[in-house]
Each structure stands twice: as structure tokens, then as C-alpha cells.
mmCIF file of C-alpha atoms in Angstrom:
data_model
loop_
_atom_site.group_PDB
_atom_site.id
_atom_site.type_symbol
_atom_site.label_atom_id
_atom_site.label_comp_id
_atom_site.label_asym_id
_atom_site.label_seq_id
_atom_site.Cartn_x
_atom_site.Cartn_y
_atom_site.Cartn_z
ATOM 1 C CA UNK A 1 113.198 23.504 43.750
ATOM 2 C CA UNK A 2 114.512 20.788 46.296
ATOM 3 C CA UNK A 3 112.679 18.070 47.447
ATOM 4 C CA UNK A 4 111.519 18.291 50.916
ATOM 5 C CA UNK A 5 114.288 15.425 52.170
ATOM 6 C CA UNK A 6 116.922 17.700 50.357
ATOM 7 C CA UNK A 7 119.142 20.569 52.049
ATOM 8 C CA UNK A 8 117.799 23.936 51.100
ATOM 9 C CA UNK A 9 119.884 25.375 48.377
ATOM 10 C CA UNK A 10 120.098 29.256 48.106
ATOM 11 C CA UNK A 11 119.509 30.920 44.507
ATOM 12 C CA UNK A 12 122.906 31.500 42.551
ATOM 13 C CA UNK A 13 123.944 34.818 42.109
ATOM 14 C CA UNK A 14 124.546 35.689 38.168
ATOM 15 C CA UNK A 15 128.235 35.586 37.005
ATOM 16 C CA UNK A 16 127.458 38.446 35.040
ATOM 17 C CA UNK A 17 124.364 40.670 37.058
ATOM 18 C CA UNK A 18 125.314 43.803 35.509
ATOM 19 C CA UNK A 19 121.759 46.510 36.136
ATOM 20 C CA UNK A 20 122.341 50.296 34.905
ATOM 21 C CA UNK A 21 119.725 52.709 36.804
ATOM 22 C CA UNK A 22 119.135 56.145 35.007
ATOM 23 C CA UNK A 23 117.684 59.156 37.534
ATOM 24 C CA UNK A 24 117.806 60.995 40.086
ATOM 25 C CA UNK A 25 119.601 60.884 43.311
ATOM 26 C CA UNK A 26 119.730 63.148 46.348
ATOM 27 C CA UNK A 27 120.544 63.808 50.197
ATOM 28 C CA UNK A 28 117.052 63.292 51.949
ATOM 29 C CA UNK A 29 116.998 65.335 55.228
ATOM 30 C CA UNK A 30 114.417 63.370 57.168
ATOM 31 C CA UNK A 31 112.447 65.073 59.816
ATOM 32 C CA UNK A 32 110.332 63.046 62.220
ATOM 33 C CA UNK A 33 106.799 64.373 63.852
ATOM 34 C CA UNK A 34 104.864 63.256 66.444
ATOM 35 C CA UNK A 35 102.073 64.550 64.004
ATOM 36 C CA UNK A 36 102.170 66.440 60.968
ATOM 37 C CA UNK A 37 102.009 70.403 61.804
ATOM 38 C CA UNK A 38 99.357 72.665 60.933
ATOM 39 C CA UNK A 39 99.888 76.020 59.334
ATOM 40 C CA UNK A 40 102.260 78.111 61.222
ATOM 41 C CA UNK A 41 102.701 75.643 63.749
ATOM 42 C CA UNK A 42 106.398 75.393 65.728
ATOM 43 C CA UNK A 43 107.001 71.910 66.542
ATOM 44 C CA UNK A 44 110.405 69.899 67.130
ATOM 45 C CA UNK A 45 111.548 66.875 65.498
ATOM 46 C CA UNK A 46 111.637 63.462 67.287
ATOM 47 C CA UNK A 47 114.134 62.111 65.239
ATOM 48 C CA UNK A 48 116.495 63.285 62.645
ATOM 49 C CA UNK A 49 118.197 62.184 59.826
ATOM 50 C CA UNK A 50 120.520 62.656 56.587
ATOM 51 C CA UNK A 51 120.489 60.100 53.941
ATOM 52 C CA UNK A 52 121.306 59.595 50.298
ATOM 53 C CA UNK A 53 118.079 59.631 48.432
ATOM 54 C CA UNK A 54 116.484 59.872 45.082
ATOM 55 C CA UNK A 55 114.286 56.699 43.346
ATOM 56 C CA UNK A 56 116.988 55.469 41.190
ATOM 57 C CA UNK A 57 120.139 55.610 44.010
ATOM 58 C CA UNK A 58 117.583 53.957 46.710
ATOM 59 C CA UNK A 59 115.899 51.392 44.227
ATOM 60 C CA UNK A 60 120.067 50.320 42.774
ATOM 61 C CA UNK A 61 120.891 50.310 46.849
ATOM 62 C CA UNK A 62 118.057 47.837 47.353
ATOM 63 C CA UNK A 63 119.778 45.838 44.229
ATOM 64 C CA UNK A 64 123.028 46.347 45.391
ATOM 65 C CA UNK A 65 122.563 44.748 48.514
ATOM 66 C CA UNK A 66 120.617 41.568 47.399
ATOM 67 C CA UNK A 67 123.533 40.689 45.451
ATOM 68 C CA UNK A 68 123.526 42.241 42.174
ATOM 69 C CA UNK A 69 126.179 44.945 40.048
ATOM 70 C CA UNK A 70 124.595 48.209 40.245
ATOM 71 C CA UNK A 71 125.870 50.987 38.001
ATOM 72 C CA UNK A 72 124.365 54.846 37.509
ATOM 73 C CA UNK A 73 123.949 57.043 35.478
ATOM 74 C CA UNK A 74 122.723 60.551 37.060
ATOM 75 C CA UNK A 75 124.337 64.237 38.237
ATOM 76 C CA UNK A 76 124.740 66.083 40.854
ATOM 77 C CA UNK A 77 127.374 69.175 41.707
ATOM 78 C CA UNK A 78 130.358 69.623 43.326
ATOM 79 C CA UNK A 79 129.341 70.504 46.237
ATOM 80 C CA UNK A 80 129.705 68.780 50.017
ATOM 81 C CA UNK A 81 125.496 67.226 49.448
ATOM 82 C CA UNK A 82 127.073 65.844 45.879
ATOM 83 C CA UNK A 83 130.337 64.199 47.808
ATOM 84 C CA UNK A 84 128.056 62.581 50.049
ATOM 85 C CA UNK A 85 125.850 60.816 47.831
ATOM 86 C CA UNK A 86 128.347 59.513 45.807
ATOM 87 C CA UNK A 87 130.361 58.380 49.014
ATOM 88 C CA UNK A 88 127.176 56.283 50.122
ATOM 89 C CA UNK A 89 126.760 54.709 47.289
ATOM 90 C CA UNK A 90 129.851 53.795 46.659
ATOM 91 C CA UNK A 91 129.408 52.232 49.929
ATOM 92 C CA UNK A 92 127.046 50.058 49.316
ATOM 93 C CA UNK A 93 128.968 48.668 45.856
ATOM 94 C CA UNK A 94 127.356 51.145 43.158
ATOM 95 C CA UNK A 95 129.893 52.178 40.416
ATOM 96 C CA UNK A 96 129.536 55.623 39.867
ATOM 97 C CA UNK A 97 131.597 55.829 37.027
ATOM 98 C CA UNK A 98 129.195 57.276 34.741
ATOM 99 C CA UNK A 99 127.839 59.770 37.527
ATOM 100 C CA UNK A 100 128.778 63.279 35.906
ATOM 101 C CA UNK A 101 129.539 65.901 39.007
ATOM 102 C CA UNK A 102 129.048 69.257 38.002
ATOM 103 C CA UNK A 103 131.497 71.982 39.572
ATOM 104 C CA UNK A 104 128.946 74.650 39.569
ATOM 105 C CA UNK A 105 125.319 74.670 40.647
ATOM 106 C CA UNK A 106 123.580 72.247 43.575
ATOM 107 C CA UNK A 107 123.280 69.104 44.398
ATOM 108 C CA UNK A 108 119.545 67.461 44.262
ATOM 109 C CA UNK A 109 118.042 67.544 47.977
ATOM 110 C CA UNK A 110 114.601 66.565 49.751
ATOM 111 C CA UNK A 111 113.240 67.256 52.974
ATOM 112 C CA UNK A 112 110.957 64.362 53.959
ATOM 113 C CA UNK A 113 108.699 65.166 57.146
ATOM 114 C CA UNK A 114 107.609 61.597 58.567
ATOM 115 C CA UNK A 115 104.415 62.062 60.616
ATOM 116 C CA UNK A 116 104.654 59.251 63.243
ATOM 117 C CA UNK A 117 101.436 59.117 64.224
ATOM 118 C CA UNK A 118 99.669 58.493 60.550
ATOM 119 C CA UNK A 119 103.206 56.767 59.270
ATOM 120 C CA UNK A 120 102.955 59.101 56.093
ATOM 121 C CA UNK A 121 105.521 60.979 54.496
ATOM 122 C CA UNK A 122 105.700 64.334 52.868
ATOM 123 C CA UNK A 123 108.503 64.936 50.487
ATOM 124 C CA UNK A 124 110.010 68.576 49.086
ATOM 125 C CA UNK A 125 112.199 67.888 46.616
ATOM 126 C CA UNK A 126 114.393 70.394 44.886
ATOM 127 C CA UNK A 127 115.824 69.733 41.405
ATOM 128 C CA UNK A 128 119.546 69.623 41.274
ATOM 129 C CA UNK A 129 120.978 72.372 39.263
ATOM 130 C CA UNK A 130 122.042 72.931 36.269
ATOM 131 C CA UNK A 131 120.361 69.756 35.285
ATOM 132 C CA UNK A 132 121.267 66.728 32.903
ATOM 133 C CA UNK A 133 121.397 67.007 29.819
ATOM 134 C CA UNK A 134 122.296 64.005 26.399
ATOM 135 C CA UNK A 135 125.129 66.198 25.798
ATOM 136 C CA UNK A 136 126.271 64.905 29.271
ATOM 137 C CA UNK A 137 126.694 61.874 28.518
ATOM 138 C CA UNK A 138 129.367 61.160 25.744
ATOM 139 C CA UNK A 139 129.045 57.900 23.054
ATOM 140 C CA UNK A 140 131.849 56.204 24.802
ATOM 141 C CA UNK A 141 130.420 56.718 28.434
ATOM 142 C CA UNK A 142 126.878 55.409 27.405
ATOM 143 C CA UNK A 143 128.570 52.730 25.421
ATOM 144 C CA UNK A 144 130.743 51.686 28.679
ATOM 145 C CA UNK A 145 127.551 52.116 30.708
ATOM 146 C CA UNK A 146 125.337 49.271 29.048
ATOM 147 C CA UNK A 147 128.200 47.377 28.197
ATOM 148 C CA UNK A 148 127.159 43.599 29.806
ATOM 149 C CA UNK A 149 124.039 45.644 31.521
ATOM 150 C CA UNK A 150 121.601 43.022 31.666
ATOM 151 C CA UNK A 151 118.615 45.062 32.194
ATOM 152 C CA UNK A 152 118.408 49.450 32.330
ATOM 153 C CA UNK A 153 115.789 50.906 35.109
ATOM 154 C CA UNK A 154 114.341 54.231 34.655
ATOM 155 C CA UNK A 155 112.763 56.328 37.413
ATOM 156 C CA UNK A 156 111.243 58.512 34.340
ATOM 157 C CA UNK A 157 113.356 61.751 35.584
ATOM 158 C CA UNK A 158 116.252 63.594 33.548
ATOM 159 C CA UNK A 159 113.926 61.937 30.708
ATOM 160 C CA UNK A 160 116.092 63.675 27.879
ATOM 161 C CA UNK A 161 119.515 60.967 28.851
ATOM 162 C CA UNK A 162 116.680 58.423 29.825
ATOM 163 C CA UNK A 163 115.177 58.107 26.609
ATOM 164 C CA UNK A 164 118.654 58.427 24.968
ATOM 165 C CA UNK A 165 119.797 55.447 26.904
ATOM 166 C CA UNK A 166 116.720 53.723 26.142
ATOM 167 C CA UNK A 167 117.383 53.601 22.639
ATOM 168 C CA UNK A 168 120.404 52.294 23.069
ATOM 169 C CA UNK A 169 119.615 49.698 25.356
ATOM 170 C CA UNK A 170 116.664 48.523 23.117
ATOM 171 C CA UNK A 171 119.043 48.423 20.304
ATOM 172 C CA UNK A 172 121.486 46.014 22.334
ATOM 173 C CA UNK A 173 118.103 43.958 23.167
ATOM 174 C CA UNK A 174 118.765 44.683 26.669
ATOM 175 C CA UNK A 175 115.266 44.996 28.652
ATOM 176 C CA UNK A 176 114.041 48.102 30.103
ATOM 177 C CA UNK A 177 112.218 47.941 33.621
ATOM 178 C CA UNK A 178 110.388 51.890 33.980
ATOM 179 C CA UNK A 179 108.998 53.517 37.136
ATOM 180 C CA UNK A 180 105.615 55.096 36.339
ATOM 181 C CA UNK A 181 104.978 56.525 39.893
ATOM 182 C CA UNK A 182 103.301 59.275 37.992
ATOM 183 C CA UNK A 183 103.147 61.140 35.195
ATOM 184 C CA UNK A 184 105.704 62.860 34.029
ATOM 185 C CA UNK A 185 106.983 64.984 31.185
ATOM 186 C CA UNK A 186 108.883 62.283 28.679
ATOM 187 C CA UNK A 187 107.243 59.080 30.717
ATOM 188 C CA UNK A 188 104.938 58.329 27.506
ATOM 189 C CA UNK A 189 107.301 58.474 25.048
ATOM 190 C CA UNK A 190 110.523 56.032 27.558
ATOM 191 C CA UNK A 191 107.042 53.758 28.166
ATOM 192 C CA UNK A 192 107.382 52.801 24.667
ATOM 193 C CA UNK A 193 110.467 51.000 25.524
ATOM 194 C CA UNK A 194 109.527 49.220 28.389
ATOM 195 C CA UNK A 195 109.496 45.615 28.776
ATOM 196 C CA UNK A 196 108.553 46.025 32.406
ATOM 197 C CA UNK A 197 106.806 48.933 34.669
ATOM 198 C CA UNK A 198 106.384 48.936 38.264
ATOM 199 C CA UNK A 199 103.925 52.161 39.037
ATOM 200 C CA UNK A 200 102.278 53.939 42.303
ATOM 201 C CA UNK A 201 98.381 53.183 43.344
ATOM 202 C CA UNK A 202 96.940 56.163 40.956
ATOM 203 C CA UNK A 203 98.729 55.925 37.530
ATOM 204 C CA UNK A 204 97.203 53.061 35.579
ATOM 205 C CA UNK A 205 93.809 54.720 35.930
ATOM 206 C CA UNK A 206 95.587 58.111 35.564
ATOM 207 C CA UNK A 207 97.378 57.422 32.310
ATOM 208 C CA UNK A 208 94.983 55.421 30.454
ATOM 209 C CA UNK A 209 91.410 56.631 32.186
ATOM 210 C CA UNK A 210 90.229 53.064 32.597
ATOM 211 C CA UNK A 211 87.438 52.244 35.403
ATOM 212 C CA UNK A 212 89.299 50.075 37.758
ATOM 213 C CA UNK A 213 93.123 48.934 38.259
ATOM 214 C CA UNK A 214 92.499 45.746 37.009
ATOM 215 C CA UNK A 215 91.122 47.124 33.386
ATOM 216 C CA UNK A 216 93.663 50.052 33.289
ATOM 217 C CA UNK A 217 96.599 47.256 33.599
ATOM 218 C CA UNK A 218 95.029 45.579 30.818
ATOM 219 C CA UNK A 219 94.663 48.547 28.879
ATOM 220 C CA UNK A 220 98.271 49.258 29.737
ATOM 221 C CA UNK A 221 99.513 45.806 28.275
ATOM 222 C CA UNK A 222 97.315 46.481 24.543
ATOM 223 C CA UNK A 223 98.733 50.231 24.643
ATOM 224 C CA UNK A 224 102.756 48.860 25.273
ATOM 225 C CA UNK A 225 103.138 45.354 22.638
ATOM 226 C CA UNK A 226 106.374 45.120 24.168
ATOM 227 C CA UNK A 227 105.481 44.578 28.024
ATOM 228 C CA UNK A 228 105.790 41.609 29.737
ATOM 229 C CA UNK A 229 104.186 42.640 33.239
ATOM 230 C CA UNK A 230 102.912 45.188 34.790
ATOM 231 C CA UNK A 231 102.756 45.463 39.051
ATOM 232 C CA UNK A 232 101.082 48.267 40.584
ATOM 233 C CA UNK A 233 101.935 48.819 43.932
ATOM 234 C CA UNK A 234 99.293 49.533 46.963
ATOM 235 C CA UNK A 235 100.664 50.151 50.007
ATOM 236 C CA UNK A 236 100.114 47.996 52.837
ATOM 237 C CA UNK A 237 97.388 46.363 50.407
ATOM 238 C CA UNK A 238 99.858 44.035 48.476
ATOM 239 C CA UNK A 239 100.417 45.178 44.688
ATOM 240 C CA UNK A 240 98.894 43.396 41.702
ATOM 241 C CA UNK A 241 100.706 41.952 38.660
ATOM 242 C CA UNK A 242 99.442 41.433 34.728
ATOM 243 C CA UNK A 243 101.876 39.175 33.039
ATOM 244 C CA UNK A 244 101.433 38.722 29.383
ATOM 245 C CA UNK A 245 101.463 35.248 27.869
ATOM 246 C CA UNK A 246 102.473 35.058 24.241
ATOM 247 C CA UNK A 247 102.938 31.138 24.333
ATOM 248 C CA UNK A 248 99.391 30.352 24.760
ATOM 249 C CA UNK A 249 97.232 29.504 22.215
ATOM 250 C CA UNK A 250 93.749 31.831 22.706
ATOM 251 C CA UNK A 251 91.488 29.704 21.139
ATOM 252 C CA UNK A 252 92.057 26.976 24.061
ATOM 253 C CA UNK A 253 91.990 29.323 26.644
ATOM 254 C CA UNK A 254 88.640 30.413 28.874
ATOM 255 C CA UNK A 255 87.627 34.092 29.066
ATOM 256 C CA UNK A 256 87.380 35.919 32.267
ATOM 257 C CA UNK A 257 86.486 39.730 33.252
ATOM 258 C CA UNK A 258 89.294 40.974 35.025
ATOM 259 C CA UNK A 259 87.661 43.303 37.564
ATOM 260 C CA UNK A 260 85.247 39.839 38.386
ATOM 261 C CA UNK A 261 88.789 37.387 38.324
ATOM 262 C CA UNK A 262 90.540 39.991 40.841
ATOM 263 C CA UNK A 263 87.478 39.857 43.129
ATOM 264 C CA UNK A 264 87.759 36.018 43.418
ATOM 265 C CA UNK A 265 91.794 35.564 43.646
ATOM 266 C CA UNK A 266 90.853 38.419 46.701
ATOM 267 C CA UNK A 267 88.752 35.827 48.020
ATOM 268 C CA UNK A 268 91.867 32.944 48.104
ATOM 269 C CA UNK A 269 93.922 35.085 50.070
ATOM 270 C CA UNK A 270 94.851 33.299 53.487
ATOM 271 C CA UNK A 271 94.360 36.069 55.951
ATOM 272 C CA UNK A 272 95.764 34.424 58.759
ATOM 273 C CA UNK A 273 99.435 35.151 57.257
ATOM 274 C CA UNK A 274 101.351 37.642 58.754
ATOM 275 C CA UNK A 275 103.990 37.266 55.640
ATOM 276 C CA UNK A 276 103.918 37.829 52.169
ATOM 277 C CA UNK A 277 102.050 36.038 50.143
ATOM 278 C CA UNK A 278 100.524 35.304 46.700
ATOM 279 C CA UNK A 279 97.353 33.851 44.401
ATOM 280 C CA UNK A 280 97.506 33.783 40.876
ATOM 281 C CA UNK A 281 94.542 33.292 38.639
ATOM 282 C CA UNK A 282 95.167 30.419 35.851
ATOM 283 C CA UNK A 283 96.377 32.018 32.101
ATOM 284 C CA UNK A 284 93.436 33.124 30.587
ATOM 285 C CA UNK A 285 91.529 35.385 28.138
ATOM 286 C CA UNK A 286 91.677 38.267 30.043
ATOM 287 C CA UNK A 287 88.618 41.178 29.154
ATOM 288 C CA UNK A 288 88.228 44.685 30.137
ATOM 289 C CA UNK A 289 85.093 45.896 29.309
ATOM 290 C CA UNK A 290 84.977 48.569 26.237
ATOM 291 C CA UNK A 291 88.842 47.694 26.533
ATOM 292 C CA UNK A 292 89.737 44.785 25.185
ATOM 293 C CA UNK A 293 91.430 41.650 25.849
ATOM 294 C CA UNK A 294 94.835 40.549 26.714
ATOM 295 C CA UNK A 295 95.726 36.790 27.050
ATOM 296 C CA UNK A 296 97.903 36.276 30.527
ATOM 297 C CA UNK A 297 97.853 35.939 33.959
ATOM 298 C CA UNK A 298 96.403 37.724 37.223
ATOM 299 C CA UNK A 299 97.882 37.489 40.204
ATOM 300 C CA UNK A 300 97.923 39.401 43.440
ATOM 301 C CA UNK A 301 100.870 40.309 46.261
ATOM 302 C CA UNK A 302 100.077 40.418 50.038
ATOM 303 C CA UNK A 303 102.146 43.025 52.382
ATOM 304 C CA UNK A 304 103.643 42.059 55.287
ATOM 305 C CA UNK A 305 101.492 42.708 58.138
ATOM 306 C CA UNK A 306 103.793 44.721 60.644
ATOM 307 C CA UNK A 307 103.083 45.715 63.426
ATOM 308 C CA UNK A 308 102.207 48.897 64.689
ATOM 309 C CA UNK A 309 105.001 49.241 66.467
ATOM 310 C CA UNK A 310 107.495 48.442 64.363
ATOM 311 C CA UNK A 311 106.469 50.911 61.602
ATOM 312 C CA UNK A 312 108.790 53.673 61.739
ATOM 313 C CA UNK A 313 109.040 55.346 57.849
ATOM 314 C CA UNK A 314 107.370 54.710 54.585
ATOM 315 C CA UNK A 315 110.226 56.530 52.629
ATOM 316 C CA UNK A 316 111.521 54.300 49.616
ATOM 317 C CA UNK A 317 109.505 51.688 50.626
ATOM 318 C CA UNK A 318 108.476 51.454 46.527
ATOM 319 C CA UNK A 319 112.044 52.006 45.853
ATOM 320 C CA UNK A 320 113.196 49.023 47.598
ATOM 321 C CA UNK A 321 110.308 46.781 46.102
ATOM 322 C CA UNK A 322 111.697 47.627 42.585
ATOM 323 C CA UNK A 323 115.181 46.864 43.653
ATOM 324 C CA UNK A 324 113.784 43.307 44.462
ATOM 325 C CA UNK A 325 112.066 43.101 41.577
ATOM 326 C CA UNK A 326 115.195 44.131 39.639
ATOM 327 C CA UNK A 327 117.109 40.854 40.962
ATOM 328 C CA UNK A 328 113.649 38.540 40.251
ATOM 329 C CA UNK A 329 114.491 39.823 36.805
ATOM 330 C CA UNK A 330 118.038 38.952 36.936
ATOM 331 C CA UNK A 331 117.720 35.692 37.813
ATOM 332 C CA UNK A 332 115.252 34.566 35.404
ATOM 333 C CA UNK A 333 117.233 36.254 33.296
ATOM 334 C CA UNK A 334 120.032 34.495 33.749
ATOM 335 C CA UNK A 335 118.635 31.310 34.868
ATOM 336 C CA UNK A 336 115.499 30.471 32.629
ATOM 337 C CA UNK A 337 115.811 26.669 32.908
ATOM 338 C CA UNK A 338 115.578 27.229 36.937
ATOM 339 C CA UNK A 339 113.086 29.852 36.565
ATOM 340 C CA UNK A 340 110.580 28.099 39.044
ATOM 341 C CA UNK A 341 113.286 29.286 41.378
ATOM 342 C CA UNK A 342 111.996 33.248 40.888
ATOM 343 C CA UNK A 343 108.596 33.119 39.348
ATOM 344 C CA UNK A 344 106.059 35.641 39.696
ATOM 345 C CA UNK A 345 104.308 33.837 42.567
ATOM 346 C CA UNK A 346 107.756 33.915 44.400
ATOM 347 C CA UNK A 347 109.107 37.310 42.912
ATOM 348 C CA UNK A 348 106.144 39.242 44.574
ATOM 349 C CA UNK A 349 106.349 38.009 48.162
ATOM 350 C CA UNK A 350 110.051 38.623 48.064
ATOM 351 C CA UNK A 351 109.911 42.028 47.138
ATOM 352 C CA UNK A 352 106.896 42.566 49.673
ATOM 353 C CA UNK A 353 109.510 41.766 52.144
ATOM 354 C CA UNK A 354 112.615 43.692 50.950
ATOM 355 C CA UNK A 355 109.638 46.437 50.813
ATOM 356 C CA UNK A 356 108.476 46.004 54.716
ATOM 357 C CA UNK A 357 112.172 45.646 55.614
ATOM 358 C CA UNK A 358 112.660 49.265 54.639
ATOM 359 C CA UNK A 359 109.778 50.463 56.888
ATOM 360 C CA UNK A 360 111.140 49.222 59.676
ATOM 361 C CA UNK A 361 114.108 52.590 60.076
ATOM 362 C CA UNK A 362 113.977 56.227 58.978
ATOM 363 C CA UNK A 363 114.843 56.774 55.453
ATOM 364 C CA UNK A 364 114.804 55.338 52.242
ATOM 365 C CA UNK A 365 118.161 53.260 52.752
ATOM 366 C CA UNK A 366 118.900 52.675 56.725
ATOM 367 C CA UNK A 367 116.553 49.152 56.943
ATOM 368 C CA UNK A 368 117.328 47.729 53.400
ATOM 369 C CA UNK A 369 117.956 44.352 54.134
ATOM 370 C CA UNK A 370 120.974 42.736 52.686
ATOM 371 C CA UNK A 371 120.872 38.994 51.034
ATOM 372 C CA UNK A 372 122.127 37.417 53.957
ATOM 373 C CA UNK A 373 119.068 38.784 55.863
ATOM 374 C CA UNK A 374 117.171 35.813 57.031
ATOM 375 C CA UNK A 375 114.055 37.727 56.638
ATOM 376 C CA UNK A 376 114.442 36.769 53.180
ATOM 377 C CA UNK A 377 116.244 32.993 53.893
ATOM 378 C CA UNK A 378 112.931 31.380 52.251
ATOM 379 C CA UNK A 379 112.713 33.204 49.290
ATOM 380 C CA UNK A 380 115.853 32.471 48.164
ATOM 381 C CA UNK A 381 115.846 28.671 48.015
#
């Protein structure tokens, strides 16, 4: 960090900032509502729009545009929906190399009907056909696909290639960031690899029954040895992170509960802050109750407040927070002796932002904010 008499100087980008996303993309036809119609109802659109979609193509976007190499591995068809994703990605700088086009079948598609009034969206996604399969995916293309990947990100779908990859990339010691927005057939087994997970308000508690968020994450850490965070994500509530310390030793540390330590880091937030924000609890001894006990940190991400106004669509708003996340990674990746540079207490701010940046247009893609954004000028010094 620079001393306050020194010019700001803006993170380096990796030389080598190589991140392979395996998934699903799509064309998202986005229909906007005054309010969201009841049964039968005729009603018009307000606004309209077609965009690429799909977790993995919106999350690599997000990536893309903050500076880093995206490359993907996914399928679609032949057709004029498969053209156009590819097109838009490969206009915002993801290789699509290793993106096998079908010449049969259709092309992945969602329609996406934004109610303005509760700023919700409802999403009707139909599968791509036929779908992905290993045997689409030769040796040599999944070799050429991790080669100098620095980390693989899995939105859990076409979970056959995914976990295929994911071997591979754990073999190569190449970390493995998974999207657990909810369960999914496959997710439990491609969890196993994961050195980080990013998932939606309702899994922890889903997948592991815990009481709370706080003890689910920590049951998530003791069921996954090989995780170094968890966030879950919550909305216009912030998102909370369990990192795991391993260089600690636990007899010096103190004990806390974790529901009880959430409740007072909640109580250090500075409300008064219309950005994003963070608190961290100290590394600790950290017990679930008829759980067990993890040794690491707690800390907890404010939201942008934005205002009412400005809201337009919440579509790939968790996307875009992953693709943020994804270069956070990267840099202390590449960078661990200026780590303080990207650090948890930094990492989830930023992404808040690249997050509230997206639900400022319609569609997943259309307010991703680029690196040279200056809504995100302070988090990258």
C-alpha cells in the first residue's frame, strides 16, 4: 500500500492471468414489467432486450473486463442464438477456442421477466440441446484449455466435462473456484475439488442442514479439507466470508461461537456508508454448536446502497461478483508478497461494487464495469 504522501499506484495486472470457466452460456431475452403479471394476464413490456447469458459466459465477462484472460469451455449449436453468443464474447476478449458448436440441435436460451416495481427477476431457462458431454472434449483440447490456467471456475452445470476438468486441474495443482447457487446433480461430488465456493443465500443451510449461515459455512469448511473460503452472497445485505487459517497455532488462539461473533462484527458496521464496505472478526477458534470447530476468520461484506432509482435489473448481479472475485484471486495469486494489495477485507468491497455496477442496466452484461471504471479507482490501489 502507498503511504498517504505517495501517488496512488493501481494494482498490476498478471503477466500470465490465464482463468478457464466451465458451464453454461446462453442468449437471455429480457423482458421488462411494470409489475410481474398474474395468471392469464396480457401486459406489454417496458423495455426489451437480447443478451448473451448463462453464469459462466456472464461471470468470465465480468473477468474479462477487469483485466484478466478469460477462456471457456461450454456448447451450444449452430444455430443464429449459438453465433451470437460466441460473437459477444469474443467481444469482450473471451477465447472461445475450446467452445464446441454443435451443427444440430439448439442453442441454450432464457427468458428473464424483470418486474420493475419489486426489482426481481424470473428466469426460464431452456437447456441447450443435445447437451455436453466428456466425449466432447478431446485430451488435447482439455490439455490446451488449462494449459497456464491459473485458476478453473465451475458454475456446477454440464457437471459430467466439469468434473472431468476438475481432475485435471487438481492434478496440475491449479485451484478450483465452484458456484454452489444450488444444488445440483454432480455439485457434491466437483465440491470435493474446490479450493473456493461462492454460493446463493439458501445453500449452505440447504446442503449441510445447519441452523444458521454462519454454522452451515463452518460446517462447509470441516466437510471440504481443501477450502480456503467460503462467501455466501445476500443480496442487497452484503455477503459473508469464512476463510480458513492453517498457519495459526489453535492452542494460542481464543474461541468464539460463530452465530454470537457474526452478531457483533454486525454491530461494527458503519451505516452511514453508502459504499461497500467490510469488518472482519480477529482469527480465531471458530465453534458451531453440535458442529464443530474450524480455526479462521469471519468477516462480513456491505452492498452498495443504490438508490431506488437507479436500480434497473438484478440479472447476473452474482455473476459479476464472482468475476471480481475471480481477479482478487488472481492477484494474490500472482502477487503474494503484495497481497495486502487484494485481501479479503479489500476483495469483498470490490466485488460488492462490480456487483451493484451490474444493477444499474438490463441484463446480466450491459452495466459490467470495465477496470478503467472509476467506480472501482479505490479498490485498485
Amino acid at each position: 500500500m502507498s503511504s498517504p504522501a505517495s501517488p496512488s499506484v493501481s494494482i498490476p495486472i498478471p503477466q500470465n492471468r490465464v482463468v478457464l470457466g466451465v458451464g453454461t452460456v446462453s442468449v437471455d431475452f429480457l423482458a421488462a414489467v411494470t409489475s410481474y403479471p398474474n395468471p392469464d394476464d396480457k401486459i406489454r413490456t417496458t423495455s426489451l432486450k437480447i443478451q448473451g447469458g448463462g453464469n459462466v459466459g456472464n461471470a468470465l465477462t465480468s473477468a474479462a473486463r477487469l483485466g484478466l484472460t478469460a477462456r471457456i469451455i461450454s456448447k451450444v449449436a449452430n444455430d443464429s442464438q449459438g453465433r451470437s453468443i460466441l460473437e459477444e464474447l469474443e467481444a469482450d476478449g473471451v477465447d472461445t477456442s475450446f467452445l464446441v458448436v454443435s451443427e444440430g440441435g439448439i442453442s441454450p436460451f432464457t427468458y428473464v421477466i424483470v418486474d420493475n416495481k419489486t426489482h426481481t427477476r424470473t428466469c426460464i431457462h431452456t437447456p441447450g440441446s443435445p447437451p455436453m458431454v466428456p466425449d466432447d472434449l478431446s485430451r488435447s483440447s482439455l490439455l490446451s484449455a488449462l494449459d497456464g490456467a491459473r485458476i478453473v471456475y465451475f458454475d456446477a452445470r454440464l457437471y459430467e466435462t466439469a468434473l472431468v476438468v476438475a481432475q485435471e486441474a487438481t492434478r496440475q495443482n491449479i485451484p478450483v473456484l465452484v458456484d454452489a447457487e444450488r444444488k445440483r446433480e454432480g455439485l457434491d461430488d466437483l465440491l470435493t475439488f474446490a479450493n473456493y465456493v461462492v454460493c446463493s443465500a439458501k445453500f449452505p443451510q440447504e446442503w449441510t442442514e445447519a441452523p444458521s449461515i454462519p454454522s452451515a459455512l463452518v460446517s462447509m469448511l470441516l466437510r471440504l479439507p481443501k477450502l480456503r473460503f467460503v462467501i455466501v452472497t445476500l443480496g442487497e445485505n452484503g455477503c459473508i466470508m469464512l476463510e480458513r487459517i492453517t498457519n495459526e497455532i489453535p492452542d494460542q488462539l481464543e474461541e468464539f461461537e460463530v452465530d454470537s461473533l457474526l452478531e457483533v462484527i454486525k454491530g461494527r458496521k458503519d451505516k452511514k456508508i453508502n459504499i461497500p464496505t467490510s469488518v472482519s472478526s480477529p482469527v480465531a477458534k471458530l465453534r458451531a454448536e453440535g458442529i464443530g470447530t474450524v480455526c479462521g476468520r469471519l468477516l462480513l461484506g456491505t452492498a452498495e446502497k443504490i438508490p431506488e432509482s437507479e436500480i434497473v435489473d438484478t440479472t447476473g448481479a452474482g455473476d459479476a461478483f464472482i468475476g471480481a472475485v475471480l481477479y482478487g484471486i488472481m492477484i494474490f495469486i500472482s502477487f503474494p508478497a503484495l497481497c495486502a494489495n487484494m485481501p479479503p477485507e479489500k476483495l469483498l468491497p470490490f466485488s460488492a461494487q462490480v456487483a451493484a455496477g451490474c444493477c444499474r442496466a438490463l441484463g446480466a452484461r450491459s452495466g459490467l464495469p470495465h477496470r478503467t471504471d472509476p467506480c472501482l479507482a479505490s479498490f485498485l490501489q
